[in-house]
Backbone as a printed PyTorch tensor [residue, N CA C, xyz], in Angstrom:
tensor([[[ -17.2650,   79.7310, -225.0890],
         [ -18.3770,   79.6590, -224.1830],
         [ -18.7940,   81.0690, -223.7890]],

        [[ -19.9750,   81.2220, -224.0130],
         [ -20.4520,   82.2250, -223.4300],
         [ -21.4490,   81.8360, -221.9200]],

        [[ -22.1740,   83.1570, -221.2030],
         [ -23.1020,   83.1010, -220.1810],
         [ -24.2430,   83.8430, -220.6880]],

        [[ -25.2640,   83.5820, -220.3460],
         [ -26.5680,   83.6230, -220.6790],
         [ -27.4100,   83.8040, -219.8360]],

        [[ -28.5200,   84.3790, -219.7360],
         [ -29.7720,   84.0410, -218.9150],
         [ -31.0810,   84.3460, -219.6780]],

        [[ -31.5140,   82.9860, -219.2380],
         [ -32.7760,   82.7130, -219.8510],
         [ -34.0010,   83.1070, -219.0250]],

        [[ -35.0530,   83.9500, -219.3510],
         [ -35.8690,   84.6190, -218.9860],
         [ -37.2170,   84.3890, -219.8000]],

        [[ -37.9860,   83.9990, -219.4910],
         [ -39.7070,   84.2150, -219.5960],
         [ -39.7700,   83.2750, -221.1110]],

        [[ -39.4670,   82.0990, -221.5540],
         [ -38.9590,   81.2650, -222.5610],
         [ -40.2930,   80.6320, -222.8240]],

        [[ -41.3230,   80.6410, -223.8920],
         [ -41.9570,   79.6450, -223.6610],
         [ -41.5720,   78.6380, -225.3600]],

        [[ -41.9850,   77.6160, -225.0710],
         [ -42.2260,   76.7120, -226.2680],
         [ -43.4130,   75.9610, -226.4910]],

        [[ -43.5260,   75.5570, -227.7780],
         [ -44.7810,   74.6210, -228.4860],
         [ -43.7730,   73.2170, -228.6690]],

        [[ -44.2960,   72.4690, -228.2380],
         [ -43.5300,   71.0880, -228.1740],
         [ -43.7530,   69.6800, -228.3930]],

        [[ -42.9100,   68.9150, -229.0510],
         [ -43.5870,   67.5860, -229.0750],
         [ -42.9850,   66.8100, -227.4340]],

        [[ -43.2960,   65.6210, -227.7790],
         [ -42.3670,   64.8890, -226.3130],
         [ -42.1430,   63.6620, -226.5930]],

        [[ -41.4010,   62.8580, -226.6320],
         [ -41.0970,   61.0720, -226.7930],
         [ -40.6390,   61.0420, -225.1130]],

        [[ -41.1750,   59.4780, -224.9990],
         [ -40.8800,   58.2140, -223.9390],
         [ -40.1370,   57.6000, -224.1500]],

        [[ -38.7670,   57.3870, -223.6410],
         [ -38.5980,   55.8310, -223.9430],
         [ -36.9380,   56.6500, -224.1380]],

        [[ -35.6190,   55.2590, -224.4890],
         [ -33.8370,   55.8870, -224.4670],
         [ -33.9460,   56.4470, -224.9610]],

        [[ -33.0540,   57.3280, -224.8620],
         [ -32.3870,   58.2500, -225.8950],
         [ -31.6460,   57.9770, -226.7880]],

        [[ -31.2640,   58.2570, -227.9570],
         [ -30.8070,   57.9600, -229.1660],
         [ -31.5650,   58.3260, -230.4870]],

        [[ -31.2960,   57.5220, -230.8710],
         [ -31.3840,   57.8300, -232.4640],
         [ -33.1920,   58.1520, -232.8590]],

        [[ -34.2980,   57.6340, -231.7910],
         [ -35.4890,   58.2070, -232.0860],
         [ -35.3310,   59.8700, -231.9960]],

        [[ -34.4790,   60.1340, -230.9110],
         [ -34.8360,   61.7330, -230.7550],
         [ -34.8070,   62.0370, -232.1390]],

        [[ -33.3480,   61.6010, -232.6290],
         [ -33.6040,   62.5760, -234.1770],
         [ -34.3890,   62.3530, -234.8560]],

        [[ -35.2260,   61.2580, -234.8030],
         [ -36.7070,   61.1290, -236.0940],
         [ -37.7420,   61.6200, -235.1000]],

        [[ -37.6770,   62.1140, -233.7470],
         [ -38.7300,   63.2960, -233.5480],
         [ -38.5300,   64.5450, -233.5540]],

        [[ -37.2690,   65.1120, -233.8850],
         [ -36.7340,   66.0070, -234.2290],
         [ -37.3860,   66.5490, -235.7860]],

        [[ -36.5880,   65.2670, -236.5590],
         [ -37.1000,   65.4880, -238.0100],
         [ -38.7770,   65.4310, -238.5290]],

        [[ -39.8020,   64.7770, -237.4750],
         [ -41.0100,   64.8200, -237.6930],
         [ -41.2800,   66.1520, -236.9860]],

        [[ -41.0230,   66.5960, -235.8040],
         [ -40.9310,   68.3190, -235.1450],
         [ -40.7450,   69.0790, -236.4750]],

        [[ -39.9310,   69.1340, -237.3880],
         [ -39.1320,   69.8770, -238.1480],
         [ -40.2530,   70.0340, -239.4940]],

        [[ -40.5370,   68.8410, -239.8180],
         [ -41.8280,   68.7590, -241.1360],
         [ -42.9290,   69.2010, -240.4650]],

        [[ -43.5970,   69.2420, -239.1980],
         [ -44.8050,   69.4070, -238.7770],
         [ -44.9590,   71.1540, -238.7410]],

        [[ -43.4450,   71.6590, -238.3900],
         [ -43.6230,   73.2050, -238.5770],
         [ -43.4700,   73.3210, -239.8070]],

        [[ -42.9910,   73.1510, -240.6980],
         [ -43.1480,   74.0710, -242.0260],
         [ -44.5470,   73.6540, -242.7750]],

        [[ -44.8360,   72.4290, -242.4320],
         [ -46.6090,   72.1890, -242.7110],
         [ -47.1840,   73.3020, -242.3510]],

        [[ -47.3290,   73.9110, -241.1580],
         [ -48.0550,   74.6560, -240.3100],
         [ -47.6020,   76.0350, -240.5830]],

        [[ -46.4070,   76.1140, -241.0940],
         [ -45.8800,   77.4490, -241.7950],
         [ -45.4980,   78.3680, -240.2240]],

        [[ -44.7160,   77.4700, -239.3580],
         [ -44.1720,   77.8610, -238.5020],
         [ -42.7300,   78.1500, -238.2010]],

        [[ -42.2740,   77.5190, -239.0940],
         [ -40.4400,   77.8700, -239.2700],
         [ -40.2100,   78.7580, -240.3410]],

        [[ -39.0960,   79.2310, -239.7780],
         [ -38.8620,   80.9960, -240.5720],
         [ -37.1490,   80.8180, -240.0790]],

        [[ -36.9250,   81.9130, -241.0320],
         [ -34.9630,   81.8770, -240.5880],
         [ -34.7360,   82.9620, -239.3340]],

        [[ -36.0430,   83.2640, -238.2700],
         [ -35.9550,   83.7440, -237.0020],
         [ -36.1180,   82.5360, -235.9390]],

        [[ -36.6880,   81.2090, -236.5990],
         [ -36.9400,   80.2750, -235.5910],
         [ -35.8790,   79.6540, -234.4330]],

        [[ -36.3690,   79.3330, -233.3920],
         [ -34.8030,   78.2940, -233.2030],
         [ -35.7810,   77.0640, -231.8460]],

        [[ -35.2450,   76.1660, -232.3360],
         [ -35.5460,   74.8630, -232.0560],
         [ -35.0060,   74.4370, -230.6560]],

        [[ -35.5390,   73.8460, -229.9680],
         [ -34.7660,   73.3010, -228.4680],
         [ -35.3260,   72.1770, -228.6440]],

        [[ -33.6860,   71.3970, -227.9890],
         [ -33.7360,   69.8470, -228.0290],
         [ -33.5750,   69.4170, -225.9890]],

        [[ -34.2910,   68.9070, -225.5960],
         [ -34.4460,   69.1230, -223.8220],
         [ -34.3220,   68.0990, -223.3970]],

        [[ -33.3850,   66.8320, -222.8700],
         [ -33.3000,   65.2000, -222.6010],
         [ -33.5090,   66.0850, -220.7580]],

        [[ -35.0100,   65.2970, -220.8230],
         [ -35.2510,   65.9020, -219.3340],
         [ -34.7950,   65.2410, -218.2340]],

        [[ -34.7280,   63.8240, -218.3060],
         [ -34.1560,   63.0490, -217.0630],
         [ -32.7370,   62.4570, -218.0410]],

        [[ -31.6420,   62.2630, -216.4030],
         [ -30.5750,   61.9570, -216.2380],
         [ -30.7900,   60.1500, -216.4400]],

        [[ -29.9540,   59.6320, -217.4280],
         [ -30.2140,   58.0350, -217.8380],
         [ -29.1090,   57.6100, -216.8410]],

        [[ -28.8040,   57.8620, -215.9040],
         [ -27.6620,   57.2390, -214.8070],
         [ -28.9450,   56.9950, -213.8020]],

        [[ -30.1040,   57.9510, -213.8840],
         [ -31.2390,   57.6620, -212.5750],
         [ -32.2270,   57.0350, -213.3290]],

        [[ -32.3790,   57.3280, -214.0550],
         [ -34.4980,   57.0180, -214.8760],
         [ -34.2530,   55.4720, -215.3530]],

        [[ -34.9040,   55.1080, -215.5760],
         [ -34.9950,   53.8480, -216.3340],
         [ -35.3940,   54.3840, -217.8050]],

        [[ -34.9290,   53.3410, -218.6040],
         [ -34.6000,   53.6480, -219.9060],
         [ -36.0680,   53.9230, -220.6140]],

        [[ -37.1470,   53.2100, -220.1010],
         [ -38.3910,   53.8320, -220.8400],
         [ -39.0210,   54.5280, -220.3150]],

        [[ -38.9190,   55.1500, -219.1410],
         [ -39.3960,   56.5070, -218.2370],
         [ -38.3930,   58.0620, -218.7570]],

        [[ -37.4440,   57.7550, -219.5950],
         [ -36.6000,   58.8910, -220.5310],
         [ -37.4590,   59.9370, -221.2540]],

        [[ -37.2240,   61.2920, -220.7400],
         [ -38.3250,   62.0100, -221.8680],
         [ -37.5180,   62.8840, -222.8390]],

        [[ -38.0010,   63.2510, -223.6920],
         [ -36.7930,   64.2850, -224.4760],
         [ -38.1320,   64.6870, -225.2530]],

        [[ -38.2560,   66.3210, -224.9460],
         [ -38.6200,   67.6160, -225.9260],
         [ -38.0170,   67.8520, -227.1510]],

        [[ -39.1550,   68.3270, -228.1810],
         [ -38.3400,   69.3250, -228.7730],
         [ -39.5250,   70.4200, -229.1050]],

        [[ -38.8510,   71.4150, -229.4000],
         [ -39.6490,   72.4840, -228.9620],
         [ -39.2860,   73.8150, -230.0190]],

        [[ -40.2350,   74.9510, -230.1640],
         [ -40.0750,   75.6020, -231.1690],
         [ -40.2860,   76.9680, -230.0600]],

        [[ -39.2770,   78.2010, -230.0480],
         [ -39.5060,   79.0950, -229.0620],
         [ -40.8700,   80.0530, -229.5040]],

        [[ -41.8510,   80.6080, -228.5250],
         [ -42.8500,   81.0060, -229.3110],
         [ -43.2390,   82.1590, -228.1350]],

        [[ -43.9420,   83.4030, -228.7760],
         [ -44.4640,   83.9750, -227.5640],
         [ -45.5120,   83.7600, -226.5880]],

        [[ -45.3750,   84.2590, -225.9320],
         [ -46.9660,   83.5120, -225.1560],
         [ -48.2100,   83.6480, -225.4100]],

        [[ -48.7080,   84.6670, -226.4010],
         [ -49.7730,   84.9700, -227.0000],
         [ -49.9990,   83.7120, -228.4300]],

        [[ -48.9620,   83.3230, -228.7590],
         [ -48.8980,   82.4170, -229.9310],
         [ -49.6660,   81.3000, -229.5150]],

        [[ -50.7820,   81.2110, -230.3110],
         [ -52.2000,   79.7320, -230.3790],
         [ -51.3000,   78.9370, -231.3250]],

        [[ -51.3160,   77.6820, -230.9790],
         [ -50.9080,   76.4630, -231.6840],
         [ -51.3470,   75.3540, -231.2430]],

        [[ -51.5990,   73.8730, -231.6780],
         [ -51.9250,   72.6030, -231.4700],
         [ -51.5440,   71.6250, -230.8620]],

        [[ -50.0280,   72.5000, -230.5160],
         [ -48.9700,   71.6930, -229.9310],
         [ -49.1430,   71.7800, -228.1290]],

        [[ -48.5070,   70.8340, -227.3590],
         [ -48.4760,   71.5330, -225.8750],
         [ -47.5690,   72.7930, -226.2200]],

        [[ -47.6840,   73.3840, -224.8750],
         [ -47.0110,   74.5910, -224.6580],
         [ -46.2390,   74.3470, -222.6480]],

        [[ -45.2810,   74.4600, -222.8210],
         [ -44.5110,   74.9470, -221.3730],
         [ -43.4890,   75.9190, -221.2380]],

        [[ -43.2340,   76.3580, -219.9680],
         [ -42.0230,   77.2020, -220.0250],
         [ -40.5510,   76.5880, -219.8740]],

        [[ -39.7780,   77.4090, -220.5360],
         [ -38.5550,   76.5180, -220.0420],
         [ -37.6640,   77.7260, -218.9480]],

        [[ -36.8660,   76.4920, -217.3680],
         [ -36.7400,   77.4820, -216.5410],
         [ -36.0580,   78.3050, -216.5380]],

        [[ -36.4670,   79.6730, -215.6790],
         [ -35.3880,   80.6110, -215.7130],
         [ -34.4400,   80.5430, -215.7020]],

        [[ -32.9030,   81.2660, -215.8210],
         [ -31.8690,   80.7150, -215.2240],
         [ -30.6770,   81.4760, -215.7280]],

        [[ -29.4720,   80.6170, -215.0080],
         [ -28.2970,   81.6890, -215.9190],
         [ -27.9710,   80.1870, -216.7700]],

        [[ -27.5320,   80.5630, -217.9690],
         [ -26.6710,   79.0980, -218.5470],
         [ -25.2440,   79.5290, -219.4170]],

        [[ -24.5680,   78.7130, -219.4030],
         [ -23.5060,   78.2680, -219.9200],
         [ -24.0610,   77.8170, -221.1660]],

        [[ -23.3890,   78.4000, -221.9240],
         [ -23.5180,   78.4780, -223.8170],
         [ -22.4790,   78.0120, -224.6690]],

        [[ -22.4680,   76.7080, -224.9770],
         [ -21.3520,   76.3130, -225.8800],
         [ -21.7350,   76.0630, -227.5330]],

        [[ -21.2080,   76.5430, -228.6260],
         [ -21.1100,   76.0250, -230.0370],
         [ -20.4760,   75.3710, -230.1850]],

        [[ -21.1400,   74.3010, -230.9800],
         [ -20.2690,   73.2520, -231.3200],
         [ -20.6370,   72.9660, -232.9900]],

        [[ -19.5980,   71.9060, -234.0130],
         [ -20.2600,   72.0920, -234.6280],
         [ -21.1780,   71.0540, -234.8740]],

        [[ -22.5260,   71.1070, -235.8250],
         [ -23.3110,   70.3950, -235.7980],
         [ -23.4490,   69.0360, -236.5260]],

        [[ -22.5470,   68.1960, -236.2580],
         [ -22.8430,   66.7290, -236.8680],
         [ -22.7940,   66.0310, -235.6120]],

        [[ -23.2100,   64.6190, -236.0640],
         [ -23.3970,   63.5210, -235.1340],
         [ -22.4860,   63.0700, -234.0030]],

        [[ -20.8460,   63.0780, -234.6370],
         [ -19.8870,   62.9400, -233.6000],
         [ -19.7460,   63.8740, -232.8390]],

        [[ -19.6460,   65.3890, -233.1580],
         [ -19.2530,   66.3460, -232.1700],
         [ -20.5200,   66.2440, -231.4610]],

        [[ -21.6650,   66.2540, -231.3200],
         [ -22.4800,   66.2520, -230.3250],
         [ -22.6000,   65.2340, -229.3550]],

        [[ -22.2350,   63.6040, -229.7810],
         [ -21.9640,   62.9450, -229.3670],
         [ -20.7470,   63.1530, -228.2650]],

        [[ -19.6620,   63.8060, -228.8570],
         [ -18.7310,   64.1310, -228.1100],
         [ -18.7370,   64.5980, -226.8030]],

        [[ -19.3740,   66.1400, -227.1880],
         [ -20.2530,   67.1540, -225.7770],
         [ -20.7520,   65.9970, -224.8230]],

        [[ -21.3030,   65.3270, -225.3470],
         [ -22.5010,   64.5700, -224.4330],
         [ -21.6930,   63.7560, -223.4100]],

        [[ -20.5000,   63.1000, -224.2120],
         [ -19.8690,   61.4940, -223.5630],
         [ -18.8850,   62.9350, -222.5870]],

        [[ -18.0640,   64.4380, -222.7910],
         [ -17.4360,   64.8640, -222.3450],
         [ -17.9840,   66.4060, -221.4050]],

        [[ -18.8910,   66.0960, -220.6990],
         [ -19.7190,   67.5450, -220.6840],
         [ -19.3900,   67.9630, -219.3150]],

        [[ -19.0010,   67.0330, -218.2900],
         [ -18.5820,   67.8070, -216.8610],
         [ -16.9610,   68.0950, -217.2940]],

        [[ -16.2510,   67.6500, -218.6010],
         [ -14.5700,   68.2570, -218.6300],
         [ -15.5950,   69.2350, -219.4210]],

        [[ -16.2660,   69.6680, -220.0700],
         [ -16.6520,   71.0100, -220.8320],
         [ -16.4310,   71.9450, -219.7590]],

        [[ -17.3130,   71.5600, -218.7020],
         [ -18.2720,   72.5120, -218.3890],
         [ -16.6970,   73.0380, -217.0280]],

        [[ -15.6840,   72.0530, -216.4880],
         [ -15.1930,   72.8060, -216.3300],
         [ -15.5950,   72.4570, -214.5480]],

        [[ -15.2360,   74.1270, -213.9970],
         [ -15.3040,   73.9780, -212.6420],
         [ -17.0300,   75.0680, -212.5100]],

        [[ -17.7500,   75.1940, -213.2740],
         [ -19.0960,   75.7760, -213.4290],
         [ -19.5940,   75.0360, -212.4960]],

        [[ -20.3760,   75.9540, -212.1970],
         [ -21.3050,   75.3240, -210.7150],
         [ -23.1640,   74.9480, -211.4190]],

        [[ -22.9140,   73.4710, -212.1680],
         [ -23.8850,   73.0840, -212.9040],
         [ -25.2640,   72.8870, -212.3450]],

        [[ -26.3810,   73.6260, -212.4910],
         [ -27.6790,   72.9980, -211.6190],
         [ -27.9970,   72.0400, -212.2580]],

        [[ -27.8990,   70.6050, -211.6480],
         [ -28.2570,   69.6300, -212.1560],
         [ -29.9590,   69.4820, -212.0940]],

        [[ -30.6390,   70.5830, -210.9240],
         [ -32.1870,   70.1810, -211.2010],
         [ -33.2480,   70.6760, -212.3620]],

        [[ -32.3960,   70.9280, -213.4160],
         [ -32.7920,   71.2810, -214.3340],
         [ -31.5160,   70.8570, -215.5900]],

        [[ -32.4100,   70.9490, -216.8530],
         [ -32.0040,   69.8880, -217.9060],
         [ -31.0020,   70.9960, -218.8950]],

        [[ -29.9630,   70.3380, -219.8760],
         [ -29.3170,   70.7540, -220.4940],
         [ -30.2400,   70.9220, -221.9160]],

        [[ -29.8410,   71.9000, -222.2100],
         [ -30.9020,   72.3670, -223.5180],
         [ -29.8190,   72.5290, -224.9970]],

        [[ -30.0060,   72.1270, -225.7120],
         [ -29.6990,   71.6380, -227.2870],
         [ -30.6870,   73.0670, -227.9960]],

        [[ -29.8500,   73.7510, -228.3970],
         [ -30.4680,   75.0750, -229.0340],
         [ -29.9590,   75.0650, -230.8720]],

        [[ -31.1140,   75.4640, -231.4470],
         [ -30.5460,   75.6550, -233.0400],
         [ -31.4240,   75.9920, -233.7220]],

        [[ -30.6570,   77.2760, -233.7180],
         [ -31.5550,   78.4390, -234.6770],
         [ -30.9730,   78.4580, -235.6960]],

        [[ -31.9420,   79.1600, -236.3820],
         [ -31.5890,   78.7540, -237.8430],
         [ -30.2160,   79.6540, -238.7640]],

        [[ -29.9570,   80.8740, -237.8030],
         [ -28.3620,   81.2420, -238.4930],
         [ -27.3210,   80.1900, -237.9210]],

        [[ -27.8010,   79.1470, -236.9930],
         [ -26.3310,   78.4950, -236.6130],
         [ -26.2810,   77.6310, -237.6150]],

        [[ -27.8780,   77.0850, -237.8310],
         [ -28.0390,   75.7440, -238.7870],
         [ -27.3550,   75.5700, -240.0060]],

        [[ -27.7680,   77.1170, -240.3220],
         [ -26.6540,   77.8740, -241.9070],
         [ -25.2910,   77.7120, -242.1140]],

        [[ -24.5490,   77.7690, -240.7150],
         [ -23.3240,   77.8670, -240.7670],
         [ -22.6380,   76.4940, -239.9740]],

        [[ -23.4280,   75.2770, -240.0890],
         [ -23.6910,   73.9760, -239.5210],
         [ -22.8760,   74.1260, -238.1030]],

        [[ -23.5670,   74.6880, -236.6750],
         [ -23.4540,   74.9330, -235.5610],
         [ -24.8600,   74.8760, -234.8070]],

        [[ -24.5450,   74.0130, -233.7580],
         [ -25.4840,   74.2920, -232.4950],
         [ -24.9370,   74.5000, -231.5460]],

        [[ -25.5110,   74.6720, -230.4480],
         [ -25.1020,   75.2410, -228.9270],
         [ -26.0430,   74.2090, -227.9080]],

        [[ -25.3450,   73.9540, -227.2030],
         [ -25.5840,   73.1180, -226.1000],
         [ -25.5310,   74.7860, -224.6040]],

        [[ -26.9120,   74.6760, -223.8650],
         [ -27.1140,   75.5300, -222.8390],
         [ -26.9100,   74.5120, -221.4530]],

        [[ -25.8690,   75.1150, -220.6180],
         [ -26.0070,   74.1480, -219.3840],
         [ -26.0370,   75.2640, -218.3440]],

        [[ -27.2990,   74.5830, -217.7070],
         [ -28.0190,   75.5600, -216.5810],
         [ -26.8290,   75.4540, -215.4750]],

        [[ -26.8000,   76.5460, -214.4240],
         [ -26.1640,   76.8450, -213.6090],
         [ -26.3050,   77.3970, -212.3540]],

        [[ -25.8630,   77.1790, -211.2210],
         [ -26.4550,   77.4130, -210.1380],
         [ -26.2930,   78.9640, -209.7470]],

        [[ -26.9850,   80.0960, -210.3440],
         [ -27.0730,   81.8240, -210.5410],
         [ -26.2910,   81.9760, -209.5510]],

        [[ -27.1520,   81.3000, -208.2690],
         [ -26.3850,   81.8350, -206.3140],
         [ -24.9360,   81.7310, -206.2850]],

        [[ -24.0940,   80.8760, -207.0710],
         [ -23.0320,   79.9550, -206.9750],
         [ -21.8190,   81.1280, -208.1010]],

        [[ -22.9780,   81.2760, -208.9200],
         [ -22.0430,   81.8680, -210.1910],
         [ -21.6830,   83.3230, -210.4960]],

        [[ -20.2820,   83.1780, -210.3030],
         [ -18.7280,   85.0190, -210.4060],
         [ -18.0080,   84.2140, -211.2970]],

        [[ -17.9580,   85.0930, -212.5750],
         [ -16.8480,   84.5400, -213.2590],
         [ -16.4320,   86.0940, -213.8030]],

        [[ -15.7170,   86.6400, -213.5320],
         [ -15.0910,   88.1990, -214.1310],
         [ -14.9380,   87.5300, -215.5720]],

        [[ -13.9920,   86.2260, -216.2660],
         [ -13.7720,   86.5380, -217.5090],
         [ -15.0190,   86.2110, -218.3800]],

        [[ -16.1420,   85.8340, -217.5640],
         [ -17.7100,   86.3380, -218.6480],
         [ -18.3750,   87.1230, -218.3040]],

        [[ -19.0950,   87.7990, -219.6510],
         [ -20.0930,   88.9320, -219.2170],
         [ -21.2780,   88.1290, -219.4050]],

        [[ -22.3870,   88.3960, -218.2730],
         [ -23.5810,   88.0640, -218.6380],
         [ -24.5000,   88.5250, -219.9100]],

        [[ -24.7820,   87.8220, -220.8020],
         [ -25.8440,   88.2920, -221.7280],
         [ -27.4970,   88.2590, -221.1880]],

        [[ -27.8640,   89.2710, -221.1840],
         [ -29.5620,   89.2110, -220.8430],
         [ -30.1490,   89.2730, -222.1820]]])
């Protein structure tokens, strides 16, 4: 695990309604064909996966989940565009198949530990394309900055 802070982030994004599961990944994989149509993915890209509401509160078809391509802010595209929030986060690799992510997901407050998690903001699914290479993603879990001293991490800016 590393620490992180995320600063001035924007993305081009699709969005689905409705549980989570197994659609995310076929809007993932339609996200994924719609950029190289558009000749927007490159081996600098990296992808964010964003399950914005908590399924213990939302009702199952009020569920939203992003995915999103990081872009500068000058970058014109067709897609929406938002920021994603500032923050410090907690950075885990994992590797990238179906069970271990599954895993993270069903085990993420023993991940995360005694981290002082901001729950008002969403856990972010990151994967750029050197992790993709070496079949790894990283799960980002936001954190409460005011809350957070940890001597054995260094902050990355």
């Amino acid at each position: 695990m590393k620490i992180e802070e995320f600063k001035n982030i924007t993305i081009a994004y699709m969005r689905r309604t409705g549980s989570y599961g197994p659609e995310n990944k076929i809007l993932m994989e339609n996200f994924k064909e719609y950029l190289k149509e558009k000749h927007l993915l490159d081996q600098d890209s990296v992808i964010l996966g964003i399950a914005l509401d908590n399924p213990a509160v939302t009702e199952k078809d009020k569920l939203r989940y992003d995915v999103g391509l990081i872009i500068s802010e000058d970058r014109s595209t067709e897609l929406s565009i938002r920021k994603i929030p500032d923050g410090i986060y907690a950075v885990f690799e994992l590797p990238h198949t179906e069970q271990d992510v599954a895993c993270f997901w069903s085990n993420i407050q023993q991940s995360a530990g005694n981290l002082p998690i901001d729950e008002t903001k969403p856990i972010i699914e990151r994967y750029s394309a050197d992790k993709i290479a070496k079949h790894l993603c990283e799960f980002c879990i936001p954190l409460k900055a005011a809350k957070f001293s940890c001597p054995k991490y260094t902050l990355i800016r």
